[in-house]
Short mmCIF file of C-alpha atoms in Angstrom, two decimals:
data_model
loop_
_atom_site.label_atom_id
_atom_site.label_comp_id
_atom_site.label_asym_id
_atom_site.label_seq_id
_atom_site.Cartn_x
_atom_site.Cartn_y
_atom_site.Cartn_z
CA MET A 1 -4.61 -5.96 30.02
CA SER A 2 -4.74 -8.65 27.64
CA SER A 3 -3.05 -11.56 28.81
CA GLU A 4 -2.11 -12.56 25.54
CA PRO A 5 0.42 -9.18 24.88
CA ALA A 6 0.40 -9.92 20.79
CA LEU A 7 -3.69 -9.05 20.96
CA MET A 8 -3.29 -5.62 22.17
CA SER A 9 -3.04 -2.27 19.65
CA LEU A 10 0.47 -1.03 18.81
CA ALA A 11 -0.92 2.62 20.88
CA ALA A 12 -2.26 0.16 23.62
CA ILE A 13 1.09 -1.77 24.19
CA ALA A 14 3.29 0.75 23.54
CA LYS A 15 2.18 3.25 26.46
CA ALA A 16 2.02 -0.65 28.88
CA ILE A 17 5.65 -1.34 27.92
CA ALA A 18 6.73 2.78 28.69
CA ALA A 19 4.09 2.35 31.90
CA ARG A 20 6.25 -1.40 32.26
CA GLN A 21 3.22 -3.07 32.81
CA VAL A 22 3.34 -4.85 30.07
CA SER A 23 7.76 -6.00 29.43
CA SER A 24 9.48 -6.16 25.88
CA HIS A 25 10.01 -9.36 26.13
CA GLU A 26 6.81 -10.47 27.13
CA ALA A 27 5.14 -9.02 24.16
CA THR A 28 8.01 -9.51 22.32
CA ARG A 29 7.40 -13.32 23.97
CA SER A 30 3.97 -13.01 22.68
CA CYS A 31 4.39 -11.94 18.95
CA LEU A 32 7.05 -14.98 18.72
CA HIS A 33 4.40 -17.45 20.34
CA ARG A 34 1.92 -16.12 17.43
CA ILE A 35 4.08 -16.21 15.13
CA ALA A 36 5.56 -20.04 15.92
CA GLN A 37 1.43 -21.32 15.89
CA TRP A 38 0.75 -19.04 12.22
CA GLN A 39 3.49 -18.82 10.07
CA PRO A 40 3.26 -22.87 9.01
CA LYS A 41 -0.05 -21.43 7.40
CA LEU A 42 0.11 -18.64 6.10
CA ASN A 43 4.01 -17.56 4.81
CA ALA A 44 3.80 -13.93 6.08
CA PHE A 45 7.86 -13.31 7.33
CA MET A 46 10.45 -14.04 5.01
CA ALA A 47 12.53 -14.15 8.13
CA ILE A 48 11.77 -14.17 11.76
CA GLU A 49 14.42 -13.28 13.80
CA ALA A 50 13.43 -15.07 17.51
CA GLU A 51 16.96 -14.75 19.43
CA SER A 52 18.05 -11.58 18.52
CA ALA A 53 14.73 -9.61 18.98
CA LEU A 54 14.95 -11.21 22.50
CA LYS A 55 17.81 -10.27 23.11
CA ALA A 56 17.11 -6.62 21.94
CA ALA A 57 13.67 -6.75 24.23
CA ASP A 58 15.94 -7.76 26.47
CA GLU A 59 18.19 -4.85 26.01
CA ALA A 60 14.82 -2.15 26.10
CA ASP A 61 13.72 -3.31 29.64
CA ALA A 62 17.01 -3.16 31.22
CA ALA A 63 16.83 0.82 29.82
CA LEU A 64 14.13 1.56 30.99
CA ALA A 65 14.96 -0.06 34.12
CA LYS A 66 17.26 2.56 34.64
CA GLY A 67 15.32 4.94 33.82
CA GLU A 68 15.86 5.01 29.90
CA ASN A 69 12.83 5.89 27.20
CA ARG A 70 13.65 5.85 23.81
CA GLY A 71 10.55 7.53 22.11
CA ALA A 72 6.75 5.97 20.98
CA LEU A 73 8.39 3.29 20.43
CA HIS A 74 9.98 1.59 23.07
CA GLY A 75 10.13 -1.56 23.02
CA VAL A 76 7.69 -2.95 20.75
CA PRO A 77 8.73 -5.33 18.31
CA LEU A 78 7.72 -4.55 14.81
CA ALA A 79 7.81 -6.48 11.62
CA HIS A 80 7.60 -4.61 7.85
CA LYS A 81 7.45 -4.93 4.38
CA ASP A 82 10.94 -6.58 3.24
CA MET A 83 12.15 -3.97 1.22
CA TYR A 84 13.36 -1.59 3.54
CA TYR A 85 17.40 -1.04 3.79
CA ASP A 86 18.01 -2.16 7.09
CA ALA A 87 22.19 -2.12 6.96
CA GLY A 88 23.58 -5.21 7.76
CA HIS A 89 20.65 -7.26 6.37
CA VAL A 90 19.24 -9.71 3.58
CA VAL A 91 16.96 -7.26 1.84
CA THR A 92 15.18 -9.36 -0.63
CA CYS A 93 12.55 -7.96 -2.42
CA GLY A 94 10.46 -10.23 -2.58
CA SER A 95 12.43 -11.93 -5.31
CA LEU A 96 15.66 -13.77 -6.31
CA ILE A 97 17.59 -11.36 -7.94
CA ARG A 98 18.46 -9.65 -4.24
CA ARG A 99 18.78 -13.07 -2.59
CA ASP A 100 21.51 -12.33 -1.28
CA PHE A 101 21.19 -9.05 -0.92
CA VAL A 102 22.73 -7.12 2.75
CA ALA A 103 21.98 -3.28 2.42
CA THR A 104 24.57 -1.02 4.17
CA SER A 105 22.91 1.79 4.89
CA THR A 106 19.20 2.13 6.87
CA SER A 107 15.67 3.10 5.29
CA THR A 108 15.01 7.36 6.66
CA ALA A 109 10.82 5.11 7.41
CA LEU A 110 12.54 2.42 9.51
CA GLN A 111 15.67 4.92 10.87
CA ARG A 112 13.12 7.20 11.94
CA LEU A 113 10.95 3.98 13.73
CA LYS A 114 13.88 2.97 15.38
CA ASP A 115 14.89 5.59 17.05
CA ALA A 116 11.40 5.91 18.46
CA GLY A 117 13.02 2.68 20.09
CA SER A 118 11.08 -0.10 18.78
CA ILE A 119 12.78 -3.46 17.84
CA ARG A 120 12.86 -6.11 14.76
CA LEU A 121 11.36 -9.06 15.09
CA GLY A 122 12.18 -10.61 11.38
CA SER A 123 11.18 -9.28 7.96
CA LEU A 124 7.55 -9.67 6.29
CA GLN A 125 6.68 -11.10 2.23
CA MET A 126 5.70 -9.42 -0.83
CA ALA A 127 4.91 -9.48 -4.34
CA GLU A 128 8.60 -10.11 -5.98
CA PHE A 129 10.40 -6.48 -6.07
CA ALA A 130 6.29 -4.27 -4.80
CA TYR A 131 4.77 -5.54 -8.08
CA GLY A 132 1.92 -7.94 -8.15
CA PRO A 133 -1.46 -7.06 -6.01
CA THR A 134 -2.64 -10.37 -4.67
CA GLY A 135 0.14 -11.68 -2.69
CA HIS A 136 1.37 -14.65 -4.82
CA ASN A 137 5.21 -14.74 -5.05
CA TYR A 138 6.84 -17.48 -7.69
CA HIS A 139 9.98 -17.56 -5.83
CA HIS A 140 8.28 -17.75 -1.91
CA GLY A 141 5.32 -18.64 -2.44
CA ALA A 142 1.62 -16.97 -1.81
CA VAL A 143 0.89 -15.37 1.24
CA HIS A 144 -2.06 -16.39 2.93
CA ASN A 145 -5.30 -15.08 3.98
CA PRO A 146 -5.46 -15.52 8.17
CA TRP A 147 -9.26 -15.01 7.87
CA LYS A 148 -9.87 -18.26 5.29
CA PHE A 149 -6.46 -19.95 4.50
CA GLY A 150 -6.20 -20.05 0.58
CA SER A 151 -7.60 -17.55 0.01
CA VAL A 152 -5.34 -14.32 -1.21
CA THR A 153 -3.87 -11.62 1.48
CA GLY A 154 -3.29 -8.34 -2.02
CA GLY A 155 -1.09 -7.45 -2.40
CA SER A 156 1.97 -6.37 -2.74
CA SER A 157 2.41 -5.95 1.22
CA SER A 158 1.05 -9.04 1.75
CA GLY A 159 3.11 -9.75 4.91
CA SER A 160 2.26 -6.92 6.30
CA GLY A 161 -1.39 -7.25 5.27
CA SER A 162 -1.61 -10.76 6.49
CA ALA A 163 1.02 -10.65 9.37
CA VAL A 164 -0.92 -7.77 10.99
CA ALA A 165 -4.46 -9.33 10.48
CA ALA A 166 -3.03 -12.89 12.68
CA ARG A 167 -2.15 -10.09 15.11
CA LEU A 168 1.72 -11.85 14.69
CA THR A 169 3.18 -7.35 14.58
CA PHE A 170 1.89 -4.74 16.43
CA ALA A 171 2.31 -3.09 13.03
CA ALA A 172 3.74 -2.81 9.53
CA LEU A 173 5.72 -0.47 7.19
CA GLY A 174 3.81 -1.13 3.59
CA SER A 175 4.60 0.85 0.47
CA ASP A 176 1.68 1.91 -2.16
CA THR A 177 2.34 2.79 -6.11
CA GLY A 178 -0.50 1.30 -7.00
CA GLY A 179 -2.72 -0.22 -3.90
CA SER A 180 -0.47 -2.22 -2.43
CA ILE A 181 -0.98 -0.80 1.40
CA ARG A 182 -4.64 -0.35 0.91
CA MET A 183 -5.72 -3.74 -0.70
CA PRO A 184 -3.91 -6.17 1.68
CA ALA A 185 -5.69 -3.90 4.67
CA HIS A 186 -8.81 -4.10 2.62
CA PHE A 187 -8.48 -7.92 2.18
CA CYS A 188 -7.47 -8.57 6.02
CA GLY A 189 -9.18 -6.46 7.92
CA VAL A 190 -6.78 -4.25 8.91
CA THR A 191 -5.96 -0.45 8.98
CA GLY A 192 -3.72 0.85 6.20
CA LEU A 193 -2.83 3.54 5.46
CA LYS A 194 -1.48 5.23 2.23
CA VAL A 195 -0.08 8.44 2.65
CA SER A 196 0.21 11.46 -0.08
CA TYR A 197 3.00 11.17 -2.57
CA GLY A 198 5.47 13.02 -0.42
CA ARG A 199 4.66 12.61 2.83
CA ILE A 200 6.97 10.05 3.81
CA SER A 201 10.29 9.92 2.72
CA ARG A 202 11.26 6.83 0.36
CA ALA A 203 14.18 7.06 0.77
CA GLY A 204 16.18 3.29 1.57
CA ALA A 205 12.35 2.19 0.34
CA MET A 206 13.32 -0.57 -2.39
CA PRO A 207 11.41 1.72 -5.63
CA LEU A 208 9.31 0.50 -8.15
CA SER A 209 7.44 3.83 -9.34
CA GLN A 210 9.43 7.12 -8.30
CA SER A 211 6.36 8.97 -8.86
CA LEU A 212 3.18 6.86 -7.89
CA ASP A 213 5.88 5.16 -4.72
CA THR A 214 4.93 5.99 -1.51
CA VAL A 215 5.82 4.28 2.25
CA GLY A 216 3.13 3.66 5.46
CA PRO A 217 1.90 1.73 7.40
CA LEU A 218 -0.90 -1.35 8.21
CA ALA A 219 -1.66 -1.86 11.50
CA ARG A 220 -4.51 -2.23 13.71
CA THR A 221 -6.00 0.58 14.48
CA ALA A 222 -6.20 4.46 12.57
CA GLU A 223 -4.82 5.79 16.02
CA ASP A 224 -1.69 3.26 15.43
CA CYS A 225 -0.76 4.99 11.68
CA ALA A 226 -1.74 7.72 13.23
CA LEU A 227 1.53 7.17 15.94
CA LEU A 228 3.43 5.51 13.04
CA LEU A 229 2.82 8.29 10.33
CA GLY A 230 3.60 11.38 13.14
CA LEU A 231 6.89 9.63 13.64
CA MET A 232 8.15 8.99 10.31
CA ALA A 233 6.07 12.54 8.18
CA GLY A 234 8.56 14.74 7.89
CA ALA A 235 11.71 16.58 5.18
CA ASP A 236 14.55 14.48 3.93
CA ALA A 237 18.00 15.38 2.83
CA GLU A 238 18.23 11.45 1.40
CA ASP A 239 14.40 12.24 -0.10
CA PRO A 240 14.22 15.90 -2.28
CA THR A 241 10.55 14.48 -3.33
CA ALA A 242 10.21 14.72 0.07
CA SER A 243 8.48 17.16 1.44
CA THR A 244 9.24 20.60 3.98
CA LEU A 245 5.74 21.40 4.96
CA PRO A 246 4.88 20.46 9.22
CA VAL A 247 4.16 17.80 10.88
CA PRO A 248 0.74 17.60 12.96
CA ASP A 249 -0.15 16.56 15.66
CA TYR A 250 -1.83 12.87 13.61
CA VAL A 251 -2.75 10.40 17.33
CA ALA A 252 -4.05 14.01 18.19
CA ALA A 253 -6.91 14.31 15.67
CA THR A 254 -7.72 10.44 16.31
CA THR A 255 -9.48 12.00 19.07
CA ALA A 256 -11.34 14.54 16.67
CA SER A 257 -15.31 14.28 15.88
CA LEU A 258 -17.38 13.64 12.94
CA LYS A 259 -19.94 17.10 13.15
CA GLY A 260 -19.55 19.69 10.46
CA LEU A 261 -17.01 16.55 8.15
CA LYS A 262 -18.94 16.64 4.84
CA ILE A 263 -18.02 13.27 3.71
CA GLY A 264 -18.99 12.88 -0.55
CA VAL A 265 -19.94 9.41 -1.90
CA PRO A 266 -18.90 9.44 -5.24
CA MET A 267 -22.24 8.72 -8.09
CA ALA A 268 -20.17 6.21 -10.46
CA PHE A 269 -17.62 4.15 -10.98
CA TYR A 270 -16.80 2.99 -7.83
CA VAL A 271 -20.20 2.69 -6.82
CA ASP A 272 -20.51 0.48 -10.16
CA ASP A 273 -20.59 -3.41 -10.16
CA LEU A 274 -19.75 -4.12 -6.55
CA ASP A 275 -20.79 -7.28 -4.68
CA ALA A 276 -23.73 -7.27 -3.14
CA ASP A 277 -21.73 -7.96 -0.05
CA VAL A 278 -19.39 -4.54 -0.48
CA ALA A 279 -22.45 -2.45 -1.24
CA LYS A 280 -24.21 -3.61 1.98
CA VAL A 281 -20.77 -2.16 3.83
CA LEU A 282 -20.38 1.17 1.95
CA ASP A 283 -24.58 1.33 3.09
CA ASP A 284 -23.39 0.51 6.51
CA THR A 285 -20.13 2.64 6.90
CA ILE A 286 -22.59 5.67 5.66
CA ALA A 287 -25.38 4.72 8.17
CA VAL A 288 -22.19 4.73 10.74
CA LEU A 289 -20.81 8.42 9.73
CA LYS A 290 -23.91 9.85 9.42
CA ARG A 291 -24.51 8.63 12.93
CA GLU A 292 -21.23 10.00 14.47
CA GLY A 293 -22.09 13.57 12.76
CA ALA A 294 -20.80 13.53 9.32
CA ASP A 295 -22.67 15.10 6.37
CA ILE A 296 -22.86 12.95 3.55
CA VAL A 297 -22.72 13.83 0.22
CA LYS A 298 -23.18 12.51 -3.89
CA VAL A 299 -19.65 13.54 -5.66
CA GLU A 300 -19.28 13.79 -9.06
CA LEU A 301 -15.80 12.84 -10.24
CA PRO A 302 -13.40 12.92 -13.16
CA ASP A 303 -13.17 10.10 -15.42
CA GLN A 304 -11.74 7.56 -13.24
CA ARG A 305 -10.47 5.06 -15.92
CA GLN A 306 -8.42 8.12 -17.62
CA LEU A 307 -6.40 7.92 -14.56
CA THR A 308 -6.32 4.07 -14.27
CA ALA A 309 -5.19 4.49 -17.65
CA ALA A 310 -2.17 6.93 -16.82
CA CYS A 311 -1.21 5.28 -13.48
CA GLN A 312 -0.74 1.87 -15.73
CA LEU A 313 1.53 4.08 -17.72
CA VAL A 314 3.12 5.35 -15.78
CA LEU A 315 3.77 2.23 -13.07
CA ALA A 316 4.99 -0.01 -16.14
CA VAL A 317 7.12 2.73 -17.91
CA GLU A 318 9.18 3.86 -14.00
CA ALA A 319 9.39 -0.03 -13.22
CA ALA A 320 11.01 -0.96 -16.05
CA ALA A 321 13.68 1.74 -16.85
CA PHE A 322 14.42 0.30 -12.85
CA HIS A 323 14.58 -3.02 -13.98
CA LYS A 324 16.85 -2.35 -17.60
CA ARG A 325 19.95 -3.63 -16.55
CA TRP A 326 18.45 -6.81 -14.75
CA LEU A 327 16.28 -7.39 -17.71
CA ILE A 328 18.83 -7.39 -19.78
CA GLU A 329 20.94 -9.55 -18.31
CA ARG A 330 19.31 -11.12 -15.43
CA PRO A 331 15.28 -12.02 -16.98
CA GLN A 332 15.39 -15.74 -16.29
CA ASP A 333 15.92 -14.83 -12.41
CA TYR A 334 12.44 -13.34 -12.95
CA GLY A 335 9.01 -14.97 -11.56
CA PRO A 336 7.07 -14.91 -15.17
CA GLN A 337 3.93 -13.03 -13.88
CA VAL A 338 6.20 -10.13 -12.74
CA LEU A 339 8.55 -10.66 -16.19
CA MET A 340 5.59 -10.18 -18.64
CA ARG A 341 4.49 -7.46 -16.09
CA LEU A 342 7.97 -5.45 -16.96
CA GLN A 343 8.02 -6.12 -20.56
CA ASN A 344 4.91 -3.88 -20.46
CA GLY A 345 6.85 -0.75 -20.06
CA LEU A 346 9.38 -1.53 -22.73
CA ALA A 347 6.48 -1.05 -25.06
CA ILE A 348 5.68 2.83 -24.43
CA PRO A 349 7.23 5.06 -25.90
CA ALA A 350 8.99 8.67 -23.93
CA VAL A 351 6.44 11.18 -25.19
CA LEU A 352 3.69 9.14 -24.76
CA TYR A 353 5.10 9.01 -20.77
CA LEU A 354 5.74 12.86 -20.59
CA GLU A 355 2.37 13.68 -22.13
CA VAL A 356 0.96 11.61 -18.67
CA MET A 357 3.30 13.29 -16.15
CA ARG A 358 2.42 16.67 -18.18
CA TRP A 359 -1.41 15.62 -17.04
CA ARG A 360 -0.88 15.26 -13.61
CA GLY A 361 -1.39 18.30 -12.82
CA PRO A 362 -4.09 19.06 -14.19
CA ALA A 363 -5.83 15.16 -13.30
CA LEU A 364 -4.99 16.95 -9.66
CA ALA A 365 -6.86 20.23 -10.12
CA ALA A 366 -9.97 18.52 -11.60
CA HIS A 367 -9.71 16.39 -8.63
CA VAL A 368 -10.08 18.85 -6.50
CA ALA A 369 -12.35 20.73 -7.62
CA ALA A 370 -14.67 18.16 -7.80
CA THR A 371 -14.00 17.36 -4.39
CA SER A 372 -14.05 21.45 -3.20
CA GLY A 373 -16.45 20.81 -1.25
CA VAL A 374 -15.82 17.91 1.30
CA ASP A 375 -13.17 16.68 3.72
CA ALA A 376 -13.13 13.64 2.44
CA VAL A 377 -14.42 11.12 0.07
CA LEU A 378 -15.65 7.37 0.84
CA ALA A 379 -15.27 4.25 -1.33
CA PRO A 380 -14.94 1.01 -2.21
CA VAL A 381 -11.12 0.13 -1.73
CA ALA A 382 -12.35 -3.17 -4.51
CA PRO A 383 -15.46 -3.75 -5.69
CA VAL A 384 -14.61 -8.25 -3.36
CA ALA A 385 -13.83 -9.12 -1.15
CA ALA A 386 -10.40 -11.92 -1.08
CA PRO A 387 -10.28 -14.13 -4.64
CA THR A 388 -8.44 -17.34 -3.39
CA ILE A 389 -5.31 -17.92 -4.48
CA ALA A 390 -6.06 -20.65 -7.31
CA GLU A 391 -8.26 -18.62 -9.04
CA SER A 392 -5.94 -15.59 -9.51
CA ASP A 393 -3.09 -17.17 -10.01
CA VAL A 394 -2.29 -15.89 -13.55
CA GLY A 395 0.09 -19.02 -14.64
CA ASN A 396 -2.60 -20.72 -13.30
CA SER A 397 -6.22 -19.80 -13.98
CA PRO A 398 -7.30 -18.74 -17.88
CA ASN A 399 -9.51 -15.97 -16.22
CA ALA A 400 -6.81 -14.43 -13.27
CA GLU A 401 -6.11 -11.46 -15.17
CA ALA A 402 -9.13 -10.28 -15.69
CA VAL A 403 -9.88 -11.24 -11.48
CA ILE A 404 -7.08 -8.98 -10.93
CA GLN A 405 -8.47 -5.78 -13.23
CA ARG A 406 -10.95 -5.91 -11.33
CA LEU A 407 -9.64 -5.66 -7.68
CA THR A 408 -7.12 -2.81 -8.59
CA ARG A 409 -9.24 -0.56 -10.17
CA PHE A 410 -10.17 1.50 -6.60
CA THR A 411 -7.25 2.57 -6.19
CA ARG A 412 -4.80 3.20 -9.09
CA PRO A 413 -6.54 6.74 -9.96
CA ILE A 414 -5.36 7.27 -5.67
CA ASN A 415 -1.97 6.56 -6.77
CA TYR A 416 -2.25 8.80 -9.48
CA LEU A 417 -3.16 12.22 -8.26
CA GLY A 418 -0.63 11.39 -5.56
CA LEU A 419 -3.84 11.86 -2.44
CA PRO A 420 -3.69 10.41 1.09
CA SER A 421 -6.22 7.65 1.34
CA LEU A 422 -7.21 5.25 4.80
CA SER A 423 -8.48 1.75 4.13
CA ILE A 424 -10.64 0.83 7.47
CA PRO A 425 -12.23 -2.53 8.47
CA SER A 426 -15.84 -1.66 7.81
CA GLY A 427 -17.59 -5.56 7.47
CA PHE A 428 -17.11 -8.95 6.42
CA ASN A 429 -19.07 -10.91 3.59
CA ALA A 430 -21.24 -14.08 4.41
CA GLY A 431 -18.44 -15.77 4.09
CA GLY A 432 -16.55 -14.42 6.52
CA LEU A 433 -13.82 -12.88 4.47
CA PRO A 434 -13.14 -8.66 5.60
CA ILE A 435 -14.41 -6.13 3.57
CA GLY A 436 -12.83 -2.69 3.69
CA MET A 437 -13.74 0.61 2.40
CA GLN A 438 -11.20 3.86 1.48
CA LEU A 439 -11.59 7.09 2.53
CA ILE A 440 -9.32 9.71 0.20
CA GLY A 441 -8.73 13.10 1.19
CA ARG A 442 -6.67 16.09 -0.23
CA SER A 443 -3.15 16.30 -0.18
CA PHE A 444 -1.12 16.00 2.49
CA ASP A 445 -4.44 16.15 4.56
CA GLU A 446 -3.83 12.57 6.06
CA ALA A 447 -5.26 14.40 9.99
CA THR A 448 -8.63 14.32 8.93
CA LEU A 449 -8.62 10.61 7.56
CA LEU A 450 -7.68 9.86 10.63
CA THR A 451 -9.44 11.67 12.46
CA ILE A 452 -13.18 10.01 10.31
CA GLY A 453 -11.47 6.68 10.67
CA ALA A 454 -10.52 6.18 14.48
CA ALA A 455 -14.02 7.65 15.15
CA PHE A 456 -15.65 5.25 12.91
CA GLN A 457 -13.18 2.36 14.99
CA ARG A 458 -15.03 3.36 18.59
CA ALA A 459 -18.66 2.92 16.90
CA THR A 460 -17.47 0.07 15.97
CA ASP A 461 -15.82 -3.31 16.66
CA PHE A 462 -14.90 -4.85 12.58
CA HIS A 463 -10.66 -3.45 13.86
CA GLU A 464 -10.99 -5.41 17.15
CA ARG A 465 -11.90 -9.12 15.38
CA VAL A 466 -8.84 -11.71 15.36
CA PRO A 467 -8.98 -14.33 12.46
CA PRO A 468 -9.26 -17.76 15.08
CA ALA A 469 -6.68 -19.76 15.79
CA ALA A 470 -4.45 -20.99 13.10
CA MET B 1 -4.10 7.65 -30.40
CA SER B 2 -4.14 4.04 -30.72
CA ALA B 3 -2.91 1.13 -29.17
CA PRO B 4 -0.28 0.13 -31.04
CA SER B 5 1.21 -3.65 -32.75
CA PRO B 6 2.60 -5.94 -31.44
CA LYS B 7 5.38 -4.72 -34.08
CA ASP B 8 5.47 -1.18 -33.29
CA ILE B 9 6.49 -2.83 -29.80
CA ARG B 10 9.22 -4.26 -31.12
CA ALA B 11 10.46 -1.85 -32.11
CA VAL B 12 10.08 0.73 -28.79
CA ALA B 13 11.38 -1.91 -27.59
CA ASP B 14 14.35 -3.19 -28.99
CA SER B 15 14.68 1.06 -29.41
CA ALA B 16 14.92 0.70 -26.02
CA GLY B 17 18.00 -1.38 -25.56
CA VAL B 18 15.39 -4.46 -24.50
CA PRO B 19 14.60 -6.64 -27.19
CA VAL B 20 11.39 -8.78 -27.39
CA ASP B 21 10.63 -12.13 -28.89
CA ALA B 22 7.20 -12.21 -31.80
CA GLU B 23 5.58 -14.10 -28.29
CA VAL B 24 6.20 -11.55 -25.89
CA ALA B 25 6.00 -8.48 -28.05
CA ALA B 26 1.89 -9.45 -28.91
CA ARG B 27 0.97 -10.78 -25.03
CA ILE B 28 2.31 -7.30 -24.04
CA ALA B 29 -0.49 -6.03 -26.69
CA ASN B 30 -2.51 -7.21 -25.48
CA SER B 31 -1.57 -6.26 -21.91
CA ILE B 32 -0.99 -2.34 -22.68
CA GLY B 33 -3.49 -1.59 -25.43
CA PRO B 34 -6.11 -1.19 -22.09
CA ALA B 35 -3.58 1.83 -20.47
CA PHE B 36 -3.45 3.40 -24.11
CA GLU B 37 -7.18 3.33 -24.67
CA GLY B 38 -7.50 5.24 -21.55
CA PHE B 39 -5.21 7.46 -22.09
CA ALA B 40 -6.70 7.96 -25.58
CA PRO B 41 -9.12 10.33 -24.93
CA ILE B 42 -5.76 12.86 -23.55
CA ALA B 43 -3.08 12.07 -25.31
CA GLY B 44 -2.50 15.10 -27.88
CA THR B 45 -4.50 17.70 -25.75
CA LEU B 46 -2.45 18.93 -24.05
CA PRO B 47 -1.00 22.67 -23.91
CA PHE B 48 1.91 23.52 -25.17
CA ASP B 49 3.20 25.33 -21.77
CA LEU B 50 2.12 22.95 -19.28
CA GLU B 51 5.27 20.28 -17.42
CA PRO B 52 5.36 17.92 -15.39
CA ALA B 53 6.56 20.08 -11.83
CA SER B 54 2.30 21.25 -12.59
CA PHE B 55 1.63 18.27 -10.35
CA LEU B 56 3.46 19.63 -8.01
CA LEU B 57 1.91 23.07 -7.58
CA ALA B 58 -1.62 21.05 -7.97
CA GLN B 59 -0.14 19.58 -4.70
CA ALA B 60 0.10 22.79 -2.88
CA VAL B 61 -3.45 24.52 -2.96
CA LYS B 62 -4.42 25.05 -0.14
CA VAL B 63 -8.80 23.97 -0.07
CA SER B 64 -11.02 25.05 1.99
CA ARG B 65 -14.77 24.15 1.35
#
């Protein structure tokens, strides 16, 4: 048992609280202690609710003492990206426009975690309206990477990546529309799961692009992601796009062996133009997976540049449509970069948008055909480790746009195809910054990704490393 | 399919009900142009009876290797 409960994994703390080896109060106090240390440097939290969190923790402890256990997350303190509606709470969406927006209902994903007994620590920073891949936020300030202050966290789930990496919360919800879970997971050295489109209800989650948005966790381990996915996945009357497929036992999947699994490594695109450190980590990851029993083969994927373009077009149009009223009435209340991204959607004719949407089925079918011989595809999340906040600041750095385009190359195709992808901490660069690899799966086959991720984590310790004290 | 010019963009944005000035239109053209070019090989090539909902069918296909 760790002397600092906040350093435990989600699965471990949940078991320890249930067994009354650690109290919810101790776990919450431990997180709050670390938050007090780290928040001034990271800016990872939007709101810290210490008093109400400790009160909820004491109630959870009292319930357990009476033999009442609410569920798999009983008494576990969590904080989430500030875009999940939570009735009675302000949900800023990282914006000025929604600075005072009080939700009147609770998002399905969040409610399912509450029903399992989790308690609220506060809310986490994010890119304004989840429309930014770095962690910059014009209104609320950039979030810093706990491995190196002054480096980006990745976005848009910037606070989620930073807070999980620094052990300020045991896990956090993020959202992934173009890479917004996988990039913070990669840059901050945590495990992030972008689920299949439709696997988790989007009801009550701030929309960005209804065809691409996915809800998912950032956590310390694949097992933690499995635990959260199992609690959140499944049909929802509030979201007709939520799949009615059965929810497998994802935690059980994390105990399986890699023997007999075949993992593809792309022959092009995802292996092109990689920084040397990222290329080495890819090679090292392949070696570990081989050693653990997986067969590694080369795969030739369809043209990923077309998928990237398709993702950009869909995202631009749908985001502009959601924001149209505010683009007319309150353009001055957006940060300049987010305003520019939203305006991009105004340039795309309806016929082109529909053409891009019509191609989505054939594009996915082509991917399925190209990967029919493998259980998953392994690729870097990004060709580089975290750039600095300064060099990726579009307003102040002349090369920032090129830096940002490079960051999102490997994530957008997966959103357009609606596929699941698990980002796992896989190594570090020479400067001590984390590097993640993504495992891309078949539609609704998150279980296989979690099997591979957990096996990799049993063989390595990258996910257990903690950033040096603030 | 070629990327839209700033003039095209002003017309489309105007018809969308959110007019933009010439400077913004030029910036949008520069920013979104690569996406138009990236999708150009597909644009205008899709078969007649293909609906967006074909994505849901492709998602539901059971694959066994």
